[in-house]
PDB file of C-alpha atoms in Angstrom:
ATOM      1  CA  MET A   2       0.000   0.000   0.000  1.00 38.00           C
ATOM      2  CA  SER A   3       1.156   3.542  -0.606  1.00 40.00           C
ATOM      3  CA  GLY A   4       0.090   6.584   1.376  1.00 54.00           C
ATOM      4  CA  SER A   5      -2.653   6.401   3.996  1.00 68.00           C
ATOM      5  CA  ALA A   6      -5.660   5.836   1.746  1.00 66.00           C
ATOM      6  CA  GLY A   7      -7.242   2.449   2.337  1.00 88.00           C
ATOM      7  CA  VAL A   8      -4.992   1.479   5.271  1.00 94.00           C
ATOM      8  CA  LYS A   9      -7.114  -0.004   8.055  1.00 97.00           C
ATOM      9  CA  VAL A  10      -5.780   0.391  11.582  1.00 98.00           C
ATOM     10  CA  THR A  11      -7.072  -1.148  14.810  1.00 98.00           C
ATOM     11  CA  VAL A  12      -5.962   0.392  18.119  1.00 98.00           C
ATOM     12  CA  TRP A  13      -6.117  -2.133  20.957  1.00 98.00           C
ATOM     13  CA  ASN A  14      -6.101  -0.869  24.535  1.00 98.00           C
ATOM     14  CA  GLU A  15      -6.711  -2.462  27.920  1.00 96.00           C
ATOM     15  CA  TYR A  16      -8.919   0.502  28.864  1.00 95.00           C
ATOM     16  CA  ARG A  17      -8.593  -0.146  32.582  1.00 94.00           C
ATOM     17  CA  HIS A  18      -6.534   2.766  33.957  1.00 93.00           C
ATOM     18  CA  GLU A  19      -8.815   5.332  32.334  1.00 94.00           C
ATOM     19  CA  ARG A  20     -11.826   3.878  34.148  1.00 93.00           C
ATOM     20  CA  ASN A  21     -10.380   3.309  37.618  1.00 91.00           C
ATOM     21  CA  ASP A  22      -7.729   6.014  38.057  1.00 92.00           C
ATOM     22  CA  GLU A  23      -8.868   9.634  38.224  1.00 95.00           C
ATOM     23  CA  GLN A  24      -5.448  10.988  37.260  1.00 95.00           C
ATOM     24  CA  VAL A  25      -5.422   8.916  34.074  1.00 95.00           C
ATOM     25  CA  LYS A  26      -9.068   9.677  33.346  1.00 95.00           C
ATOM     26  CA  ALA A  27      -8.273  13.393  33.482  1.00 96.00           C
ATOM     27  CA  VAL A  28      -5.640  12.947  30.756  1.00 97.00           C
ATOM     28  CA  TYR A  29      -7.513  10.424  28.576  1.00 97.00           C
ATOM     29  CA  PRO A  30     -11.222  10.788  29.447  1.00 96.00           C
ATOM     30  CA  GLU A  31     -12.306   8.609  26.519  1.00 96.00           C
ATOM     31  CA  GLY A  32      -9.366   6.220  26.733  1.00 96.00           C
ATOM     32  CA  ILE A  33      -5.910   6.035  25.195  1.00 97.00           C
ATOM     33  CA  HIS A  34      -7.389   4.166  22.244  1.00 98.00           C
ATOM     34  CA  GLU A  35      -9.699   7.068  21.428  1.00 97.00           C
ATOM     35  CA  ALA A  36      -6.857   9.585  21.642  1.00 97.00           C
ATOM     36  CA  LEU A  37      -4.851   7.480  19.212  1.00 98.00           C
ATOM     37  CA  ARG A  38      -7.851   6.884  16.957  1.00 97.00           C
ATOM     38  CA  SER A  39      -8.490  10.617  16.706  1.00 97.00           C
ATOM     39  CA  GLY A  40      -4.832  11.477  16.200  1.00 97.00           C
ATOM     40  CA  LEU A  41      -4.195   8.863  13.533  1.00 97.00           C
ATOM     41  CA  SER A  42      -7.430   9.639  11.704  1.00 96.00           C
ATOM     42  CA  SER A  43      -6.047  13.117  11.053  1.00 95.00           C
ATOM     43  CA  PHE A  44      -3.332  11.438   8.947  1.00 96.00           C
ATOM     44  CA  GLY A  45      -5.989   9.905   6.719  1.00 94.00           C
ATOM     45  CA  TYR A  46      -6.103   6.380   8.131  1.00 96.00           C
ATOM     46  CA  GLU A  47      -9.293   4.394   8.687  1.00 96.00           C
ATOM     47  CA  VAL A  48      -9.004   3.673  12.417  1.00 97.00           C
ATOM     48  CA  GLY A  49     -11.073   1.397  14.632  1.00 97.00           C
ATOM     49  CA  THR A  50     -10.604   0.341  18.240  1.00 98.00           C
ATOM     50  CA  ALA A  51     -10.785  -2.768  20.396  1.00 98.00           C
ATOM     51  CA  THR A  52     -10.477  -3.213  24.162  1.00 97.00           C
ATOM     52  CA  LEU A  53      -9.729  -5.957  26.639  1.00 97.00           C
ATOM     53  CA  ASP A  54     -13.218  -6.369  28.091  1.00 96.00           C
ATOM     54  CA  GLU A  55     -14.996  -6.747  24.759  1.00 96.00           C
ATOM     55  CA  PRO A  56     -15.891 -10.296  23.647  1.00 97.00           C
ATOM     56  CA  GLU A  57     -12.721 -11.936  22.307  1.00 97.00           C
ATOM     57  CA  HIS A  58     -10.966  -8.738  23.451  1.00 98.00           C
ATOM     58  CA  GLY A  59     -12.445  -7.081  20.375  1.00 97.00           C
ATOM     59  CA  LEU A  60     -10.062  -9.100  18.200  1.00 98.00           C
ATOM     60  CA  THR A  61     -12.356 -11.450  16.339  1.00 98.00           C
ATOM     61  CA  VAL A  62     -11.156 -13.327  13.275  1.00 97.00           C
ATOM     62  CA  GLU A  63     -13.192 -10.952  11.115  1.00 97.00           C
ATOM     63  CA  LYS A  64     -11.738  -7.872  12.803  1.00 98.00           C
ATOM     64  CA  LEU A  65      -8.144  -9.027  12.424  1.00 98.00           C
ATOM     65  CA  ASN A  66      -8.670 -10.111   8.831  1.00 97.00           C
ATOM     66  CA  ASP A  67      -9.894  -6.571   8.146  1.00 96.00           C
ATOM     67  CA  THR A  68      -6.875  -4.960   9.872  1.00 98.00           C
ATOM     68  CA  ASP A  69      -3.714  -3.911   8.040  1.00 97.00           C
ATOM     69  CA  VAL A  70      -1.914  -2.661  11.154  1.00 98.00           C
ATOM     70  CA  LEU A  71      -2.688  -3.434  14.804  1.00 98.00           C
ATOM     71  CA  ILE A  72      -1.515  -0.998  17.515  1.00 98.00           C
ATOM     72  CA  TRP A  73      -1.188  -2.453  21.030  1.00 98.00           C
ATOM     73  CA  TRP A  74      -1.201  -0.641  24.388  1.00 98.00           C
ATOM     74  CA  GLY A  75      -1.300  -2.706  27.566  1.00 96.00           C
ATOM     75  CA  HIS A  76      -0.041  -2.375  31.118  1.00 95.00           C
ATOM     76  CA  GLN A  77      -1.762  -3.839  34.180  1.00 93.00           C
ATOM     77  CA  ALA A  78      -3.694  -6.763  32.693  1.00 96.00           C
ATOM     78  CA  HIS A  79      -1.291  -8.566  30.377  1.00 97.00           C
ATOM     79  CA  ASP A  80      -2.143 -11.899  32.005  1.00 96.00           C
ATOM     80  CA  GLU A  81      -5.845 -11.459  31.270  1.00 97.00           C
ATOM     81  CA  VAL A  82      -5.315 -11.612  27.521  1.00 97.00           C
ATOM     82  CA  ASP A  83      -6.484 -15.027  26.376  1.00 97.00           C
ATOM     83  CA  ASP A  84      -3.735 -17.210  24.934  1.00 98.00           C
ATOM     84  CA  ALA A  85      -5.988 -18.216  22.033  1.00 98.00           C
ATOM     85  CA  ILE A  86      -6.341 -14.555  21.033  1.00 98.00           C
ATOM     86  CA  VAL A  87      -2.575 -14.078  21.304  1.00 98.00           C
ATOM     87  CA  GLN A  88      -2.113 -17.042  18.961  1.00 98.00           C
ATOM     88  CA  ARG A  89      -4.661 -15.537  16.580  1.00 98.00           C
ATOM     89  CA  VAL A  90      -2.809 -12.209  16.494  1.00 98.00           C
ATOM     90  CA  GLN A  91       0.543 -13.925  16.000  1.00 98.00           C
ATOM     91  CA  GLU A  92      -0.811 -15.869  13.025  1.00 97.00           C
ATOM     92  CA  ARG A  93      -2.064 -12.648  11.422  1.00 97.00           C
ATOM     93  CA  VAL A  94       1.329 -10.996  11.920  1.00 97.00           C
ATOM     94  CA  LEU A  95       3.039 -13.948  10.277  1.00 96.00           C
ATOM     95  CA  GLN A  96       0.573 -13.628   7.393  1.00 95.00           C
ATOM     96  CA  GLY A  97       1.471  -9.958   6.929  1.00 95.00           C
ATOM     97  CA  MET A  98      -0.474  -7.779   9.365  1.00 97.00           C
ATOM     98  CA  GLY A  99       1.676  -4.995  10.804  1.00 98.00           C
ATOM     99  CA  LEU A 100       2.034  -4.664  14.592  1.00 98.00           C
ATOM    100  CA  ILE A 101       2.994  -1.532  16.539  1.00 98.00           C
ATOM    101  CA  VAL A 102       3.613  -2.120  20.246  1.00 98.00           C
ATOM    102  CA  LEU A 103       3.556   0.951  22.485  1.00 98.00           C
ATOM    103  CA  HIS A 104       5.177   1.708  25.852  1.00 98.00           C
ATOM    104  CA  SER A 105       4.350  -0.957  28.478  1.00 97.00           C
ATOM    105  CA  GLY A 106       3.090  -3.231  25.734  1.00 98.00           C
ATOM    106  CA  HIS A 107       6.691  -4.463  25.716  1.00 98.00           C
ATOM    107  CA  TYR A 108       5.544  -6.884  28.421  1.00 98.00           C
ATOM    108  CA  SER A 109       2.440  -8.058  26.571  1.00 98.00           C
ATOM    109  CA  LYS A 110       2.016 -11.711  25.736  1.00 98.00           C
ATOM    110  CA  ILE A 111       1.999 -11.002  22.005  1.00 98.00           C
ATOM    111  CA  TYR A 112       5.248  -9.014  22.021  1.00 98.00           C
ATOM    112  CA  LYS A 113       7.071 -11.550  24.186  1.00 98.00           C
ATOM    113  CA  LYS A 114       5.773 -14.373  21.990  1.00 98.00           C
ATOM    114  CA  LEU A 115       7.042 -12.710  18.830  1.00 98.00           C
ATOM    115  CA  MET A 116      10.382 -11.718  20.369  1.00 98.00           C
ATOM    116  CA  GLY A 117      11.065 -15.015  22.161  1.00 98.00           C
ATOM    117  CA  THR A 118      12.668 -13.203  25.128  1.00 98.00           C
ATOM    118  CA  SER A 119      11.541 -11.802  28.484  1.00 98.00           C
ATOM    119  CA  CYS A 120      11.372  -8.214  27.125  1.00 98.00           C
ATOM    120  CA  ALA A 121      12.290  -7.068  30.648  1.00 98.00           C
ATOM    121  CA  LEU A 122      13.790  -3.647  31.395  1.00 97.00           C
ATOM    122  CA  LYS A 123      14.348  -1.224  34.259  1.00 97.00           C
ATOM    123  CA  TRP A 124      11.920   1.626  34.917  1.00 96.00           C
ATOM    124  CA  ARG A 125      11.344   4.592  37.180  1.00 95.00           C
ATOM    125  CA  GLU A 126       7.998   6.372  37.421  1.00 87.00           C
ATOM    126  CA  ALA A 127       9.028   9.997  37.783  1.00 82.00           C
ATOM    127  CA  ASP A 128       8.480  13.309  36.029  1.00 86.00           C
ATOM    128  CA  GLU A 129      11.595  13.198  33.881  1.00 93.00           C
ATOM    129  CA  LYS A 130      12.521  14.812  30.620  1.00 96.00           C
ATOM    130  CA  GLU A 131      12.977  12.356  27.765  1.00 97.00           C
ATOM    131  CA  ARG A 132      14.932  13.190  24.641  1.00 98.00           C
ATOM    132  CA  LEU A 133      14.392  10.786  21.745  1.00 98.00           C
ATOM    133  CA  TRP A 134      17.297  10.889  19.302  1.00 98.00           C
ATOM    134  CA  VAL A 135      16.858   9.805  15.703  1.00 98.00           C
ATOM    135  CA  VAL A 136      19.760   7.403  15.113  1.00 98.00           C
ATOM    136  CA  LYS A 137      18.667   6.185  11.671  1.00 98.00           C
ATOM    137  CA  PRO A 138      17.501   9.333   9.862  1.00 98.00           C
ATOM    138  CA  SER A 139      17.024   7.490   6.564  1.00 97.00           C
ATOM    139  CA  HIS A 140      14.266   5.299   7.998  1.00 98.00           C
ATOM    140  CA  PRO A 141      10.712   6.129   6.848  1.00 98.00           C
ATOM    141  CA  ILE A 142       9.378   5.901  10.416  1.00 98.00           C
ATOM    142  CA  VAL A 143      11.182   9.161  11.256  1.00 98.00           C
ATOM    143  CA  ALA A 144      10.358  10.997   8.022  1.00 97.00           C
ATOM    144  CA  GLY A 145       9.696  14.672   8.641  1.00 95.00           C
ATOM    145  CA  LEU A 146      11.230  14.754  12.118  1.00 97.00           C
ATOM    146  CA  PRO A 147      14.108  16.851  13.468  1.00 97.00           C
ATOM    147  CA  GLU A 148      17.179  15.062  14.855  1.00 97.00           C
ATOM    148  CA  TYR A 149      15.475  14.654  18.230  1.00 98.00           C
ATOM    149  CA  ILE A 150      12.166  15.286  19.963  1.00 97.00           C
ATOM    150  CA  GLU A 151      11.771  16.134  23.618  1.00 97.00           C
ATOM    151  CA  LEU A 152       9.045  15.143  26.075  1.00 97.00           C
ATOM    152  CA  GLU A 153       9.049  17.256  29.234  1.00 95.00           C
ATOM    153  CA  GLU A 154       7.510  14.542  31.415  1.00 95.00           C
ATOM    154  CA  GLU A 155       7.673  10.796  30.924  1.00 96.00           C
ATOM    155  CA  GLU A 156       8.318   7.552  32.749  1.00 96.00           C
ATOM    156  CA  MET A 157      11.905   6.305  32.513  1.00 97.00           C
ATOM    157  CA  TYR A 158      12.748   3.030  30.797  1.00 97.00           C
ATOM    158  CA  GLY A 159      16.379   1.961  30.927  1.00 97.00           C
ATOM    159  CA  GLU A 160      18.753  -0.628  29.540  1.00 98.00           C
ATOM    160  CA  HIS A 161      19.266  -3.470  29.528  1.00 97.00           C
ATOM    161  CA  PHE A 162      16.151  -4.104  27.421  1.00 98.00           C
ATOM    162  CA  ASP A 163      15.940  -7.886  26.927  1.00 98.00           C
ATOM    163  CA  ILE A 164      14.958  -8.021  23.268  1.00 98.00           C
ATOM    164  CA  PRO A 165      16.608  -9.645  20.241  1.00 98.00           C
ATOM    165  CA  ASP A 166      18.894  -7.460  18.160  1.00 98.00           C
ATOM    166  CA  PRO A 167      16.472  -5.422  16.028  1.00 98.00           C
ATOM    167  CA  ASP A 168      16.416  -5.241  12.261  1.00 98.00           C
ATOM    168  CA  ASP A 169      16.665  -1.462  12.639  1.00 98.00           C
ATOM    169  CA  LEU A 170      17.445   0.736  15.618  1.00 98.00           C
ATOM    170  CA  VAL A 171      15.620   3.947  14.762  1.00 98.00           C
ATOM    171  CA  LEU A 172      15.326   5.908  18.027  1.00 98.00           C
ATOM    172  CA  VAL A 173      17.325   6.027  21.256  1.00 98.00           C
ATOM    173  CA  SER A 174      16.130   7.814  24.400  1.00 98.00           C
ATOM    174  CA  TRP A 175      18.080   9.717  27.016  1.00 98.00           C
ATOM    175  CA  PHE A 176      16.566  10.553  30.400  1.00 97.00           C
ATOM    176  CA  GLU A 177      17.479  13.151  33.023  1.00 95.00           C
ATOM    177  CA  GLY A 178      18.480  10.382  35.424  1.00 93.00           C
ATOM    178  CA  GLY A 179      21.226   9.359  32.990  1.00 95.00           C
ATOM    179  CA  GLU A 180      19.718   6.198  31.514  1.00 96.00           C
ATOM    180  CA  VAL A 181      19.453   5.457  27.810  1.00 98.00           C
ATOM    181  CA  PHE A 182      17.018   3.147  26.055  1.00 98.00           C
ATOM    182  CA  ARG A 183      16.377   1.658  22.605  1.00 98.00           C
ATOM    183  CA  SER A 184      13.038   3.401  22.107  1.00 98.00           C
ATOM    184  CA  GLY A 185      12.272   2.672  18.466  1.00 98.00           C
ATOM    185  CA  VAL A 186      13.101  -0.758  17.055  1.00 98.00           C
ATOM    186  CA  THR A 187      11.827  -2.752  14.084  1.00 98.00           C
ATOM    187  CA  TYR A 188      11.501  -6.451  13.336  1.00 98.00           C
ATOM    188  CA  SER A 189      10.066  -8.731  10.696  1.00 96.00           C
ATOM    189  CA  ARG A 190       8.309 -11.944  11.599  1.00 97.00           C
ATOM    190  CA  GLY A 191       7.048 -14.038   8.713  1.00 94.00           C
ATOM    191  CA  GLN A 192       5.427 -11.564   6.315  1.00 94.00           C
ATOM    192  CA  GLY A 193       4.662  -9.066   9.077  1.00 96.00           C
ATOM    193  CA  LYS A 194       6.495  -5.937  10.192  1.00 98.00           C
ATOM    194  CA  ILE A 195       6.769  -4.965  13.864  1.00 98.00           C
ATOM    195  CA  PHE A 196       7.675  -1.635  15.468  1.00 98.00           C
ATOM    196  CA  TYR A 197       8.144  -1.084  19.188  1.00 98.00           C
ATOM    197  CA  PHE A 198       7.883   2.560  20.330  1.00 98.00           C
ATOM    198  CA  ARG A 199       8.616   3.431  23.954  1.00 98.00           C
ATOM    199  CA  PRO A 200       6.785   6.674  24.990  1.00 97.00           C
ATOM    200  CA  GLY A 201       3.233   6.695  26.314  1.00 96.00           C
ATOM    201  CA  HIS A 202       2.883   6.402  30.104  1.00 96.00           C
ATOM    202  CA  GLU A 203      -0.783   6.742  30.964  1.00 95.00           C
ATOM    203  CA  THR A 204      -0.469   9.759  33.280  1.00 95.00           C
ATOM    204  CA  TYR A 205       1.143  12.001  30.646  1.00 96.00           C
ATOM    205  CA  PRO A 206      -0.504  13.499  27.529  1.00 96.00           C
ATOM    206  CA  THR A 207       2.109  11.946  25.248  1.00 97.00           C
ATOM    207  CA  TYR A 208      -0.361  10.677  22.656  1.00 98.00           C
ATOM    208  CA  TYR A 209      -1.601  14.190  21.948  1.00 97.00           C
ATOM    209  CA  ARG A 210       1.888  15.315  20.906  1.00 97.00           C
ATOM    210  CA  GLU A 211       2.222  15.869  17.151  1.00 97.00           C
ATOM    211  CA  PRO A 212       5.766  14.427  16.812  1.00 97.00           C
ATOM    212  CA  VAL A 213       4.715  11.276  18.694  1.00 98.00           C
ATOM    213  CA  LEU A 214       1.626  10.850  16.532  1.00 98.00           C
ATOM    214  CA  ARG A 215       3.706  11.476  13.419  1.00 98.00           C
ATOM    215  CA  ILE A 216       6.109   8.659  14.356  1.00 98.00           C
ATOM    216  CA  ILE A 217       3.206   6.274  14.931  1.00 98.00           C
ATOM    217  CA  ALA A 218       1.521   7.378  11.693  1.00 98.00           C
ATOM    218  CA  ASN A 219       4.777   6.888   9.779  1.00 98.00           C
ATOM    219  CA  ALA A 220       5.124   3.460  11.379  1.00 98.00           C
ATOM    220  CA  VAL A 221       1.618   2.532  10.242  1.00 98.00           C
ATOM    221  CA  LYS A 222       2.493   3.430   6.657  1.00 97.00           C
ATOM    222  CA  TRP A 223       5.763   1.474   6.878  1.00 98.00           C
ATOM    223  CA  ALA A 224       4.099  -1.585   8.435  1.00 98.00           C
ATOM    224  CA  ALA A 225       1.265  -1.600   5.887  1.00 96.00           C
ATOM    225  CA  GLU A 226       3.417  -1.488   2.784  1.00 90.00           C
ATOM    226  CA  GLU A 227       2.954  -4.250   0.236  1.00 80.00           C
ATOM    227  CA  ARG A 228       5.009  -7.343   0.864  1.00 79.00           C
ATOM    228  CA  GLY A 229       7.471  -8.954  -1.503  1.00 80.00           C
ATOM    229  CA  ALA A 230       7.259 -12.515  -2.744  1.00 82.00           C
ATOM    230  CA  SER A 231       4.602 -14.830  -1.334  1.00 82.00           C
ATOM    231  CA  PRO A 232       6.402 -18.026  -0.298  1.00 84.00           C
ATOM    232  CA  TYR A 233       4.882 -21.452  -0.669  1.00 83.00           C
ATOM    233  CA  TYR A 234       5.293 -23.928   2.193  1.00 86.00           C
ATOM    234  CA  GLY A 235       4.823 -27.676   2.109  1.00 89.00           C
ATOM    235  CA  ASN A 236       5.388 -30.512  -0.321  1.00 89.00           C
ATOM    236  CA  ALA A 237       6.883 -29.117  -3.532  1.00 84.00           C
ATOM    237  CA  LYS A 238       7.071 -30.617  -7.010  1.00 81.00           C
ATOM    238  CA  PRO A 239      10.414 -30.558  -8.848  1.00 83.00           C
ATOM    239  CA  LEU A 240      10.977 -27.203 -10.488  1.00 70.00           C
ATOM    240  CA  GLU A 241      11.387 -28.705 -13.963  1.00 67.00           C
ATOM    241  CA  THR A 242       7.865 -30.173 -13.680  1.00 57.00           C
ATOM    242  CA  ILE A 243       6.387 -26.764 -12.926  1.00 53.00           C
ATOM    243  CA  VAL A 244       8.334 -25.095 -15.774  1.00 51.00           C
ATOM    244  CA  ALA A 245       7.340 -27.781 -18.273  1.00 54.00           C
ATOM    245  CA  LYS A 246       3.627 -27.177 -17.669  1.00 55.00           C
ATOM    246  CA  LYS A 247       3.894 -23.465 -18.490  1.00 51.00           C
TER     247      LYS A 247
END
């Protein structure tokens, strides 16, 4: 796919903090998923939402089959996500659906399943400045950005981040406490593209920030691009037999 026209995005969110924490509700009164839906719609994408407490977590077979890129935000209820739904999402990624994992979604079942590691890190919940440096300026995910963006208040994530070596390291964060973190990393799994993007603690208005939304929007476009060859798996006839029939 090229551009944003026709790209179908589903934003998945636990939608728990916004209902049971007044501080979070004040920042995202309609939920993080609605903030992201509104922000990404302004880039021309067709955006729907799904939440944890919907039947099948809102991720039915039909919904996923109609999704080009799935965005995932989770935090306090990772263990409540049904393993059968995780398997369903993984299969769609392998088939070619893009996946963007945000902030504490690093510890989600789906991200850990696709990475094959613990995805553990160190963190500190404090009002700290975060500076996200673009370390691969040629990558389409950071198109239109300056060499860094700055968030005045965010939660700290620090290395070591227990993930496989990424295909591309796009963004690195520095925090006032001195830590650094691989904040924007890409992977391919099967036919699917994956982007992990660090910012987005629920008590800060990060997902209203234009540079943050631009990175996510760029990532959607990148993850939804047409794939290359479609491989065939299984019992194969000799190549000369196939050629002879043409």
